[in-house]
Tab-separated table of C-alpha atoms in Angstrom:
chain	number	residue	atom	x	y	z
H	1	UNK	CA	0.106	-0.046	-0.172
H	2	UNK	CA	1.238	3.342	-0.470
H	3	UNK	CA	1.064	7.005	0.787
H	4	UNK	CA	-1.450	8.734	0.219
H	5	UNK	CA	-1.186	12.024	-1.187
H	6	UNK	CA	-4.117	13.251	1.020
H	7	UNK	CA	-4.563	11.996	4.376
H	8	UNK	CA	-8.350	10.196	5.243
H	9	UNK	CA	-9.828	12.574	6.553
H	10	UNK	CA	-10.404	10.310	10.268
H	11	UNK	CA	-7.752	8.139	11.609
H	12	UNK	CA	-8.172	5.429	15.359
H	13	UNK	CA	-5.568	5.810	17.625
H	14	UNK	CA	-5.342	4.287	20.823
H	15	UNK	CA	-4.430	7.407	23.707
H	16	UNK	CA	-3.321	6.283	27.323
H	17	UNK	CA	-4.952	7.791	30.299
H	18	UNK	CA	-3.477	8.438	33.713
H	19	UNK	CA	-6.336	7.139	36.226
H	20	UNK	CA	-5.574	8.365	39.717
H	21	UNK	CA	-4.507	5.106	42.004
H	22	UNK	CA	-4.007	3.319	38.651
H	23	UNK	CA	-0.277	2.284	38.245
H	24	UNK	CA	-0.521	1.865	33.986
H	25	UNK	CA	-2.648	3.312	32.173
H	26	UNK	CA	-6.094	3.197	31.033
H	27	UNK	CA	-6.060	3.212	26.971
H	28	UNK	CA	-8.944	4.338	25.530
H	29	UNK	CA	-9.953	4.342	21.754
H	30	UNK	CA	-10.695	7.147	19.376
H	31	UNK	CA	-11.898	7.935	16.311
H	32	UNK	CA	-9.974	11.844	15.226
H	33	UNK	CA	-10.332	14.503	12.798
H	34	UNK	CA	-7.099	14.584	10.661
H	35	UNK	CA	-5.109	18.282	10.698
H	36	UNK	CA	-2.452	18.768	8.155
H	37	UNK	CA	0.433	20.760	9.861
H	38	UNK	CA	-1.513	24.091	8.986
H	39	UNK	CA	-4.794	23.341	10.689
H	40	UNK	CA	-3.274	21.905	13.392
H	41	UNK	CA	-1.151	24.811	14.081
H	42	UNK	CA	-4.188	27.462	14.182
H	43	UNK	CA	-5.958	25.069	16.259
H	44	UNK	CA	-3.784	24.544	18.703
H	45	UNK	CA	-3.453	28.368	19.270
H	46	UNK	CA	-6.783	28.806	19.459
H	47	UNK	CA	-7.110	26.280	21.798
H	48	UNK	CA	-7.941	28.624	25.032
H	49	UNK	CA	-9.846	30.573	23.568
H	50	UNK	CA	-12.811	28.002	23.944
H	51	UNK	CA	-13.677	25.365	26.475
H	52	UNK	CA	-11.790	22.126	26.538
H	53	UNK	CA	-14.697	20.348	25.742
H	54	UNK	CA	-15.418	22.484	22.739
H	55	UNK	CA	-12.208	22.950	21.319
H	56	UNK	CA	-11.359	19.077	21.648
H	57	UNK	CA	-14.865	18.256	20.214
H	58	UNK	CA	-13.474	20.154	16.925
H	59	UNK	CA	-10.293	16.575	17.165
H	60	UNK	CA	-12.536	14.259	18.560
H	61	UNK	CA	-14.959	12.389	16.504
H	62	UNK	CA	-15.673	9.072	18.791
H	63	UNK	CA	-14.176	6.966	21.429
H	64	UNK	CA	-14.808	3.311	19.299
H	65	UNK	CA	-13.767	1.324	23.037
H	66	UNK	CA	-12.649	1.754	26.246
H	67	UNK	CA	-15.260	3.691	28.237
H	68	UNK	CA	-17.391	2.546	31.077
H	69	UNK	CA	-19.879	3.228	33.460
H	70	UNK	CA	-19.817	2.287	37.099
H	71	UNK	CA	-20.843	-1.261	36.403
H	72	UNK	CA	-18.476	-1.630	33.784
H	73	UNK	CA	-20.971	-1.458	30.776
H	74	UNK	CA	-19.844	0.070	28.016
H	75	UNK	CA	-20.909	3.894	27.061
H	76	UNK	CA	-22.095	5.238	24.372
H	77	UNK	CA	-20.644	8.044	22.841
H	78	UNK	CA	-22.239	11.617	22.663
H	79	UNK	CA	-21.747	15.241	23.645
H	80	UNK	CA	-22.792	15.020	27.000
H	81	UNK	CA	-21.085	11.779	27.516
H	82	UNK	CA	-17.639	13.704	25.773
H	83	UNK	CA	-17.656	16.119	28.368
H	84	UNK	CA	-18.487	14.225	31.601
H	85	UNK	CA	-15.661	11.762	30.353
H	86	UNK	CA	-13.329	15.045	30.672
H	87	UNK	CA	-15.217	16.315	34.110
H	88	UNK	CA	-14.080	13.831	36.021
H	89	UNK	CA	-10.573	13.876	35.780
H	90	UNK	CA	-8.758	16.658	35.787
H	91	UNK	CA	-5.350	15.063	33.515
H	92	UNK	CA	-8.117	13.387	31.083
H	93	UNK	CA	-8.248	16.612	28.761
H	94	UNK	CA	-4.278	16.560	28.784
H	95	UNK	CA	-3.925	13.313	27.968
H	96	UNK	CA	-5.965	13.418	25.286
H	97	UNK	CA	-4.714	16.917	23.941
H	98	UNK	CA	-1.175	15.373	23.632
H	99	UNK	CA	-2.165	11.688	22.332
H	100	UNK	CA	-4.402	13.468	19.417
H	101	UNK	CA	-0.914	15.921	18.716
H	102	UNK	CA	1.303	12.822	19.341
H	103	UNK	CA	-0.266	10.664	16.136
H	104	UNK	CA	-0.015	13.803	13.765
H	105	UNK	CA	3.632	14.768	14.464
H	106	UNK	CA	5.827	11.751	15.905
H	107	UNK	CA	6.642	9.196	13.066
H	108	UNK	CA	6.486	6.333	13.701
H	109	UNK	CA	9.405	4.619	12.053
H	110	UNK	CA	12.406	1.787	13.754
H	111	UNK	CA	15.846	2.659	13.261
């Protein structure tokens, strides 16, 4: 398979989240909207002018697995559930932002 001239408009990535009291991060899979380097720069520079859930909602399409309720049942993605997810623990927004930027900017080539 070749390298696409124009990237797919969405991609899926596994994002590790720190959890209070847990030694290891919990991984949640998200579907994101792709941004070019120029679009990413503009988005990041305007990040502080919006609330966090709104800003992240511009790039998050949905979670595809890994978010459960108190009973361990999978939680459906919605705008309200996304806001609850981010509000539940302080570092979640930072973990998600860092993971998204890492996916767009870091190479996975091995030496």
